[in-house]
Coordinates of C-alpha atoms and ligand atoms in Angstrom, one line a residue:
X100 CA 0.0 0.0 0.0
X101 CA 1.1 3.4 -0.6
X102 CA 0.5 6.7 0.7
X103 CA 0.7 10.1 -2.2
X104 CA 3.9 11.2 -1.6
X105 CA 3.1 14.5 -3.1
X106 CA 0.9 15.4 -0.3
X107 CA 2.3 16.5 3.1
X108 CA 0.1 15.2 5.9
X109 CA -1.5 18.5 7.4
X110 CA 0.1 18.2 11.0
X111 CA -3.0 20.5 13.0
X112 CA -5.2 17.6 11.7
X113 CA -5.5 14.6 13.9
X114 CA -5.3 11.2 11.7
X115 CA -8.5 10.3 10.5
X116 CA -9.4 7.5 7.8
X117 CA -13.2 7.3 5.5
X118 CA -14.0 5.0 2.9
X119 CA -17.5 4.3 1.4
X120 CA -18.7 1.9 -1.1
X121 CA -21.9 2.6 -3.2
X122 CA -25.0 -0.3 -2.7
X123 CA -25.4 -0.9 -6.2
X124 CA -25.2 -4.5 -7.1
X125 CA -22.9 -7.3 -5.6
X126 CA -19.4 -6.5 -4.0
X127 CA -16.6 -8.3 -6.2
X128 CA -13.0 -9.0 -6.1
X129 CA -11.9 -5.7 -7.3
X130 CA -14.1 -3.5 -4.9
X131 CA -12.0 -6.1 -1.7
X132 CA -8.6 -6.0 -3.5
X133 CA -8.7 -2.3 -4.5
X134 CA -10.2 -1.0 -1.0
X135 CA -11.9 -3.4 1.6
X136 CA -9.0 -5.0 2.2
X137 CA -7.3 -2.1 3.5
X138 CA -10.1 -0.8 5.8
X139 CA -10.0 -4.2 7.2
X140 CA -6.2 -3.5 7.4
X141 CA -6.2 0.4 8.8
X142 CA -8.1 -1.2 11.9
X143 CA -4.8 -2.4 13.2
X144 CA -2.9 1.4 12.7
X145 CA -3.6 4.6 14.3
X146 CA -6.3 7.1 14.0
X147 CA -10.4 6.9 13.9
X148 CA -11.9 4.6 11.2
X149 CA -15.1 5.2 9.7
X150 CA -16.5 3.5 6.9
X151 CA -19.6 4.5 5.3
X152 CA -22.1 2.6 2.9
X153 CA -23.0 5.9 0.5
X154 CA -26.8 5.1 -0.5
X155 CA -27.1 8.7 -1.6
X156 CA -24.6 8.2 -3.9
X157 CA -26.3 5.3 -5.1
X158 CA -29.5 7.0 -6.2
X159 CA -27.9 9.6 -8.6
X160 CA -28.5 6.8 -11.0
X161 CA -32.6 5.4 -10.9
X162 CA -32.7 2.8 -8.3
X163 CA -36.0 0.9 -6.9
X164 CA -36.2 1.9 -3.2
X165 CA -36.1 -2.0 -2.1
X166 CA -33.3 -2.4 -3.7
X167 CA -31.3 -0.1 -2.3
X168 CA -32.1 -1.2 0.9
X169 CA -31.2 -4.8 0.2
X170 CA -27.9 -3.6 -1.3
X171 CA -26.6 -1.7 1.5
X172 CA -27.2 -4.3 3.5
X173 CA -25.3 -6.5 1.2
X174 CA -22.1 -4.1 1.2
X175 CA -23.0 -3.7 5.4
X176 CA -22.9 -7.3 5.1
X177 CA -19.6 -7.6 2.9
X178 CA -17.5 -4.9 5.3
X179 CA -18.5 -7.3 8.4
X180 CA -17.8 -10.4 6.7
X181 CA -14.6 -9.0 5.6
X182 CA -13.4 -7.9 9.5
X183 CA -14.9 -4.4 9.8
X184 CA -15.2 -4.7 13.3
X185 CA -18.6 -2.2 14.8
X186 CA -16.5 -1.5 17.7
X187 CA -13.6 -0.7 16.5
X188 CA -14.5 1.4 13.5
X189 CA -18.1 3.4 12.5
X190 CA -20.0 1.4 10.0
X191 CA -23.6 3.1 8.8
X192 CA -24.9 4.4 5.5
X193 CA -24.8 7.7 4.3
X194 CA -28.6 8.7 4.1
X195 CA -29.2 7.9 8.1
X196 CA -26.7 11.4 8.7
X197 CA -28.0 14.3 7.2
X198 CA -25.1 16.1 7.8
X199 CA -23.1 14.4 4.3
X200 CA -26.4 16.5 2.2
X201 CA -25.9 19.1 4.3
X202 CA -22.0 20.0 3.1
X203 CA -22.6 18.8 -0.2
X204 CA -25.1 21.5 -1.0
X205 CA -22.8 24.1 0.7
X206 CA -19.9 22.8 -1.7
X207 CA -21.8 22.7 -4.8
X208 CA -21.5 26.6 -4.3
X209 CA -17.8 26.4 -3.6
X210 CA -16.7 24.2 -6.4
X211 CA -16.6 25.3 -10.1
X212 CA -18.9 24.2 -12.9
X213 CA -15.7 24.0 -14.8
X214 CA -13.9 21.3 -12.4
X215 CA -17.0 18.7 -12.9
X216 CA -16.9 19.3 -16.7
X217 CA -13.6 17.5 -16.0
X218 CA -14.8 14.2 -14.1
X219 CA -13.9 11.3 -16.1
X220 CA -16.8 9.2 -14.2
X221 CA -19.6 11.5 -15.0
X222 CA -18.4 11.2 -18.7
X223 CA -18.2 7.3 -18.4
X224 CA -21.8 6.7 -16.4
X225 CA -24.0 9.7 -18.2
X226 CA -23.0 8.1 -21.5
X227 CA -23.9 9.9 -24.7
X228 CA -27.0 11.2 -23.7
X229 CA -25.7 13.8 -20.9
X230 CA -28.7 15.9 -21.2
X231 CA -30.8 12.9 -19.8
X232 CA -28.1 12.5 -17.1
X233 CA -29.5 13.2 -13.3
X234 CA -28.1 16.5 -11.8
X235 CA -27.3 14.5 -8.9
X236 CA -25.2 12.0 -11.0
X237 CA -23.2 15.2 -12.4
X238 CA -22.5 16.6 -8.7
X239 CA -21.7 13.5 -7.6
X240 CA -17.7 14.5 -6.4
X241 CA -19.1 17.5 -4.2
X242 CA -21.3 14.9 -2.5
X243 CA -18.4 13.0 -1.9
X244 CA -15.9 15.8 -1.0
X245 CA -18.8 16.4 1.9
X246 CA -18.4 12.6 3.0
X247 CA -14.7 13.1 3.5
X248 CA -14.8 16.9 4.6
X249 CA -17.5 16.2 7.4
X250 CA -15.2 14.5 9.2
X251 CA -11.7 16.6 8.3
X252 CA -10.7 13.1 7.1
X253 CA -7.1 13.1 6.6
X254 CA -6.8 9.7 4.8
X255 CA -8.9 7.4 2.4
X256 CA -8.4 4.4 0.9
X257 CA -9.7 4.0 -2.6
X258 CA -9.0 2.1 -5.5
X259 CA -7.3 3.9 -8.6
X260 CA -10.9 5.1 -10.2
X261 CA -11.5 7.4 -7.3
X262 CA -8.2 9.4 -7.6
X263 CA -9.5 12.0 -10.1
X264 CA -12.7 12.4 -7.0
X265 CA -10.2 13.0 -4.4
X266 CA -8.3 15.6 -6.1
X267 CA -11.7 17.3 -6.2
X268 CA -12.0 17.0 -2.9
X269 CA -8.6 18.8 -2.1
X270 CA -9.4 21.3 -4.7
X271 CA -12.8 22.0 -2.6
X272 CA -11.1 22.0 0.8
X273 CA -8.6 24.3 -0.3
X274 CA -11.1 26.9 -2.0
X275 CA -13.1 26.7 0.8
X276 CA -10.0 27.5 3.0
X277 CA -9.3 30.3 1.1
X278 CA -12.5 31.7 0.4
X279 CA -14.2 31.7 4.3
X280 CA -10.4 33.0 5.0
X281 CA -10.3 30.1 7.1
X282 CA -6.9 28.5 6.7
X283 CA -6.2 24.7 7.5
X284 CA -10.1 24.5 8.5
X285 CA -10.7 21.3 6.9
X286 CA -7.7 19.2 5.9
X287 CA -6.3 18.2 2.4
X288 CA -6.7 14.6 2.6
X289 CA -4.8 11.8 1.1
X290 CA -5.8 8.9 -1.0
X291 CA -4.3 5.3 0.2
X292 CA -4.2 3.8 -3.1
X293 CA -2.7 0.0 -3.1
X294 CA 0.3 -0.3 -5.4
X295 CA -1.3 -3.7 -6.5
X296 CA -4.7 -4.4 -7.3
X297 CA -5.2 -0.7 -7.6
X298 CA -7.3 -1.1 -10.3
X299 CA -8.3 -4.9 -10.9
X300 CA -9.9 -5.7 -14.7
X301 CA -12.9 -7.7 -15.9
X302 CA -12.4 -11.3 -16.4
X303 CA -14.0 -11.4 -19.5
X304 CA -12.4 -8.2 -20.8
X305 CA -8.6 -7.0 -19.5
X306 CA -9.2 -3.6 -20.8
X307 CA -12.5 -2.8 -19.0
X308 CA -12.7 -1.8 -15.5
X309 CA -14.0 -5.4 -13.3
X310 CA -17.3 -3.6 -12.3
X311 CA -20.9 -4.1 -10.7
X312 CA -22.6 -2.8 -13.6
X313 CA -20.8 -4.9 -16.2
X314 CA -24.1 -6.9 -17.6
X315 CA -22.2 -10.1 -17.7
X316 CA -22.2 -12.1 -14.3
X317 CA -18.8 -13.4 -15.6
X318 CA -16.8 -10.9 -16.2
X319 CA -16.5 -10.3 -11.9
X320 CA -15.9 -12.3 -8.8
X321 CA -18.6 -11.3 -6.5
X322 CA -17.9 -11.7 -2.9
X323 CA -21.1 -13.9 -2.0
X324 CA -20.3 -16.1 -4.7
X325 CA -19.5 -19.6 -3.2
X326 CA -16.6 -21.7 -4.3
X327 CA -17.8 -23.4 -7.2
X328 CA -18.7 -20.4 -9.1
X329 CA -15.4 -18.8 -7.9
X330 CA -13.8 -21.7 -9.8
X331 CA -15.9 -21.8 -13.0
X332 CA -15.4 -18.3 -13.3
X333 CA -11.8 -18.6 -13.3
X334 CA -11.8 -21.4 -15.4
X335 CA -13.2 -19.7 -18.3
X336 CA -11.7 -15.9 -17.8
X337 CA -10.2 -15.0 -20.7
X338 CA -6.7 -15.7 -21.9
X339 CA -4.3 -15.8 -24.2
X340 CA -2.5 -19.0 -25.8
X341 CA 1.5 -18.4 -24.3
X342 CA 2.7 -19.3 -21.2
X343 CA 3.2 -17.1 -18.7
X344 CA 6.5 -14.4 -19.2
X345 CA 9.7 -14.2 -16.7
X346 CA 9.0 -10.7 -16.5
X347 CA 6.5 -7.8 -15.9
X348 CA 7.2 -6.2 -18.4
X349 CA 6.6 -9.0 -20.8
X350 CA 3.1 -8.9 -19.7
X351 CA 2.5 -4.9 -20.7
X352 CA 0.7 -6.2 -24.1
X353 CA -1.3 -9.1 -22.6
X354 CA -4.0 -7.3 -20.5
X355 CA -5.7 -10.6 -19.4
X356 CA -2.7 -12.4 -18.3
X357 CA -1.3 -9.2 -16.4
X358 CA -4.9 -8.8 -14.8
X359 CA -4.8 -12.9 -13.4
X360 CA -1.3 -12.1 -12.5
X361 CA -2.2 -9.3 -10.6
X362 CA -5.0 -10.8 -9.2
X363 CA -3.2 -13.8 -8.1
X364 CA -0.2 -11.0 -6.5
X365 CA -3.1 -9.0 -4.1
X366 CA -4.3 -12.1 -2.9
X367 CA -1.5 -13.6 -2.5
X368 CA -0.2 -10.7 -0.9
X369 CA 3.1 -10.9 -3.1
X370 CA 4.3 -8.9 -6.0
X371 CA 3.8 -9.8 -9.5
X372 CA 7.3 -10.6 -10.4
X373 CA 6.9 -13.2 -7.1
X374 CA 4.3 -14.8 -9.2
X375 CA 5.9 -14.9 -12.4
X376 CA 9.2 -16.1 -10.7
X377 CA 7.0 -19.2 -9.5
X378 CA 4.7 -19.6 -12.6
X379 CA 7.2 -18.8 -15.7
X380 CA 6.7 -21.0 -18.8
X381 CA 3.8 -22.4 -17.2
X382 CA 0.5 -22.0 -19.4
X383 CA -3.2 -21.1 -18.2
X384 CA -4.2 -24.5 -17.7
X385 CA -2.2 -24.8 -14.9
X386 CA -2.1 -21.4 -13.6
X387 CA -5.7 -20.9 -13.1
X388 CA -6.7 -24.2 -11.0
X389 CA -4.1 -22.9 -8.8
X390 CA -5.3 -19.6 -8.8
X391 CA -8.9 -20.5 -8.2
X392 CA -7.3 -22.5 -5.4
X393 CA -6.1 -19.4 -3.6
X394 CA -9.4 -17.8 -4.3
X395 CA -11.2 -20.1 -3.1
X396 CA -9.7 -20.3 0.1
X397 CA -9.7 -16.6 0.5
X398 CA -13.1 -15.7 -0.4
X399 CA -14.8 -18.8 0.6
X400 CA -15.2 -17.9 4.1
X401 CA -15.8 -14.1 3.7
X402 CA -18.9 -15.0 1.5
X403 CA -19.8 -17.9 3.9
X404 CA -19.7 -15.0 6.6
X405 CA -21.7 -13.1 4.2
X406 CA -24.8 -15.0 4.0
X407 CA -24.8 -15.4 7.6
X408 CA -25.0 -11.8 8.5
X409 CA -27.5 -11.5 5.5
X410 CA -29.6 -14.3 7.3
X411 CA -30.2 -11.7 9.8
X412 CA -31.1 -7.9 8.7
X413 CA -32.3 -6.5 12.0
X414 CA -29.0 -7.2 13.5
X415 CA -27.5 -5.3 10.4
X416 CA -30.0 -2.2 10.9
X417 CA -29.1 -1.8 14.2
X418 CA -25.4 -2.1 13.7
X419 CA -26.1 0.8 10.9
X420 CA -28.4 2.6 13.2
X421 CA -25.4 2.6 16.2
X422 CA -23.2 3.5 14.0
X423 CA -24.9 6.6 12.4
X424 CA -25.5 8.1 16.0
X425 CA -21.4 7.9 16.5
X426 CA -21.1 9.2 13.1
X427 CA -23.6 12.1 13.7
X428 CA -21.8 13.1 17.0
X429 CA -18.7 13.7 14.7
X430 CA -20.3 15.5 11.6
X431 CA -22.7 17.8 13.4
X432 CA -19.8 19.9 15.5
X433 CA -17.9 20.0 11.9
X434 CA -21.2 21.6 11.0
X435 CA -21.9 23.8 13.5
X436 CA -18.5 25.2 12.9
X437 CA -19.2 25.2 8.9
X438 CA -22.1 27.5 9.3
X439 CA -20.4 29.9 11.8
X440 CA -17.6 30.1 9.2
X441 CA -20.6 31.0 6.1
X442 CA -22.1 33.5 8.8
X443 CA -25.4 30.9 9.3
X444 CA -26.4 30.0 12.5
X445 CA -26.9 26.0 12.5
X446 CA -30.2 24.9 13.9
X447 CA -32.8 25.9 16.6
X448 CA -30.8 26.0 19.7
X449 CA -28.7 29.6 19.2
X450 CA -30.5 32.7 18.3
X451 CA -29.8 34.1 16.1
Ligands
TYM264 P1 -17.5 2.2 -5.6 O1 -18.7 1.8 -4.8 O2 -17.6 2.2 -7.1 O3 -16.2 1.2 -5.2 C1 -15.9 1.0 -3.9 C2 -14.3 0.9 -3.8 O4 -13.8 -0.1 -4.6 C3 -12.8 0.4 -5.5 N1 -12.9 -0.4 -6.8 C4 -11.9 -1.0 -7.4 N2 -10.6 -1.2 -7.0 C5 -9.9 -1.9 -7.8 N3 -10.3 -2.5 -9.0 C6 -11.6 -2.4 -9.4 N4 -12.0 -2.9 -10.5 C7 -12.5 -1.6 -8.6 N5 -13.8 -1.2 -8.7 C8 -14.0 -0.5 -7.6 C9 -13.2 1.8 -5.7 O5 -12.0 2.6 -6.1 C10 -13.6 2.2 -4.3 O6 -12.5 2.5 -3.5 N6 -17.4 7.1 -5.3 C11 -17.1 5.9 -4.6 C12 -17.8 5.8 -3.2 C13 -17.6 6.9 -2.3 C14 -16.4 7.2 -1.6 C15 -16.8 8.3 -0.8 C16 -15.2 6.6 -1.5 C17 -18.5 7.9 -2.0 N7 -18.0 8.7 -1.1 C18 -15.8 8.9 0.1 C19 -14.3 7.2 -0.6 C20 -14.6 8.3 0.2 C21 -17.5 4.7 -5.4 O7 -18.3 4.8 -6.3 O8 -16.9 3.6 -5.1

């Protein structure tokens, strides 16, 4: 894992980490490799964890309200399994703490219109008809810049996609800074972006992103699937006929073989060239039973874990619920102190 190194770590700022994950569709291998796997990880270090299941997020694109429900439990469900521990970090969704809309509105009039024009997301989801496109989906980043900023988050782990989003996020922090002449109010925060698995690739497909909207069930890994369809999807990723290279480098032109490698690597929790020094000269057909192997193993029990904590959605609620009144007793103070900085007075309780 690696930490920006062109971002000093804004010392007035005590250490902080957030992460969310929108509930639309299933969790796969990429969304573990390329984040959950380090918020699992951050439990062990320094500094308050709080990870966040971002339903608003979710509904800049049409959603059916049941659905939603059932997929933030799901992801609720998938950070548990995975060793999110309630007591040890916040876990709730996004809608259950008003404060997230709150910012967001106040830093859709700090950010330019200019700086979303530039989001490579909005591009990729609005499609060719961006006229059709929700506002929502188009303000997306400021939304997220308030899930961050509501906290003064100093640290968030994300896979490579969300890099061009936390940019945006320093850019707001730093305008609002500037603008409310209130230096170092809210920090500039860092991405954690792993150094392998950043950015992990559709089985079916090496040059598209492994995703939760991809229409085929094959191109992903989903984290509640069990182990036979772990296997079976391995089995029939797609390849290419030559053995595996000696090198990295040898895999720059063969995007499937460099995205199994690289899979193999994160879960592993080796390098590539590791791989390669163990699997050179060897072809698919024996490199992917032994992957599946190691997949299996992995993921087996987190799905297992999974369905058990899906068995029983109360005991979710009310772990979403608990957390949202921790997170609520963080974000409302950042808030209060937002608004004095605007020249508002926040709520019922002061005169104004
Ligand atoms: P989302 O829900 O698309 O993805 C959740 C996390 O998984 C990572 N990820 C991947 N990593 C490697 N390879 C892949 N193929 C892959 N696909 C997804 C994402 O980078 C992400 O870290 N906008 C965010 C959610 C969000 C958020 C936030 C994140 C909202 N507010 C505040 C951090 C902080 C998103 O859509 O992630």
């Amino acid at each position: 894992m690696t930490e920006s190194p062109q971002t000093p770590k804004a010392p007035s700022h005590p250490r902080r980490i957030f992460s969310g994950m929108q509930p639309t569709g299933s969790l796969h291998l990429g969304n573990y490799l390329g984040a959950l796997r380090y918020f699992v990880s951050l439990q062990e270090g320094e500094g308050e964890r709080i990870y966040c299941v971002v339903d608003l997020h979710a509904i800049t694109m049409r959603q059916e309200p049941g659905a939603v429900r059932a997929a933030t439990r799901h992801v609720a469900a998938a950070y548990l399994a995975a060793g999110i521990d309630p007591a040890r970090s916040i876990l709730f969704n996004q809608s259950q703490v008003s404060e997230h809309a709150e910012l967001a509105w106040i830093f859709n009039c700090v950010a330019r219109i200019g700086w979303m024009n530039r989001m490579t997301q909005f591009k990729d989801k609005a499609g060719k008809d961006r006229e059709a496109a929700s506002v929502g989906l188009y303000v997306y980043p400021t939304l997220m810049a308030a899930d961050i900023l509501a906290y003064k988050a100093t640290h968030v782990p994300v896979g490579e996609d969300q890099k061009q989003h936390l940019e945006l996020t320093r850019d707001v922090a730093t305008k609002f800074n500037l603008d409310f002449n209130a230096p170092d109010f809210f920090p500039l925060p860092e991405p954690i972006i792993p150094a392998e698995a950043a950015r992990i690739m559709s089985l079916r497909d090496g040059k598209k992103k492994m995703s939760k909207s991809d229409p085929s069930d094959y191109s992903r890994i989903n984290l509640a699937d069990d182990a036979d369809a772990i296997a079976q999807k391995i089995r029939k990723a797609t390849t290419d006929p030559a053995p595996l290279p000696e090198t990295v480098e040898e895999l720059k032109d063969r995007p499937e073989a460099d995205n199994l490698v690289a899979i193999y690597a994160a879960i592993a929790e080796t390098e590539k060239e590791a791989v390669l020094r163990e699997f050179a000269g060897q072809g698919f057909g024996a490199f992917k039973p032994k992957l599946a192997e190691l997949a299996v193993e992995r993921f087996g029990k987190i799905s297992a874990e999974m369905r058990r904590y899906e068995a029983d959605p109360a005991e979710i609620d009310r772990i979403l619920s608990a957390g949202a009144d921790r997170a609520r007793a963080l974000t409302a103070p950042v808030l209060d102190q937002v608004y004095d900085v605007l020249g508002f007075v926040r709520g019922r309780a002061r005169p104004f």
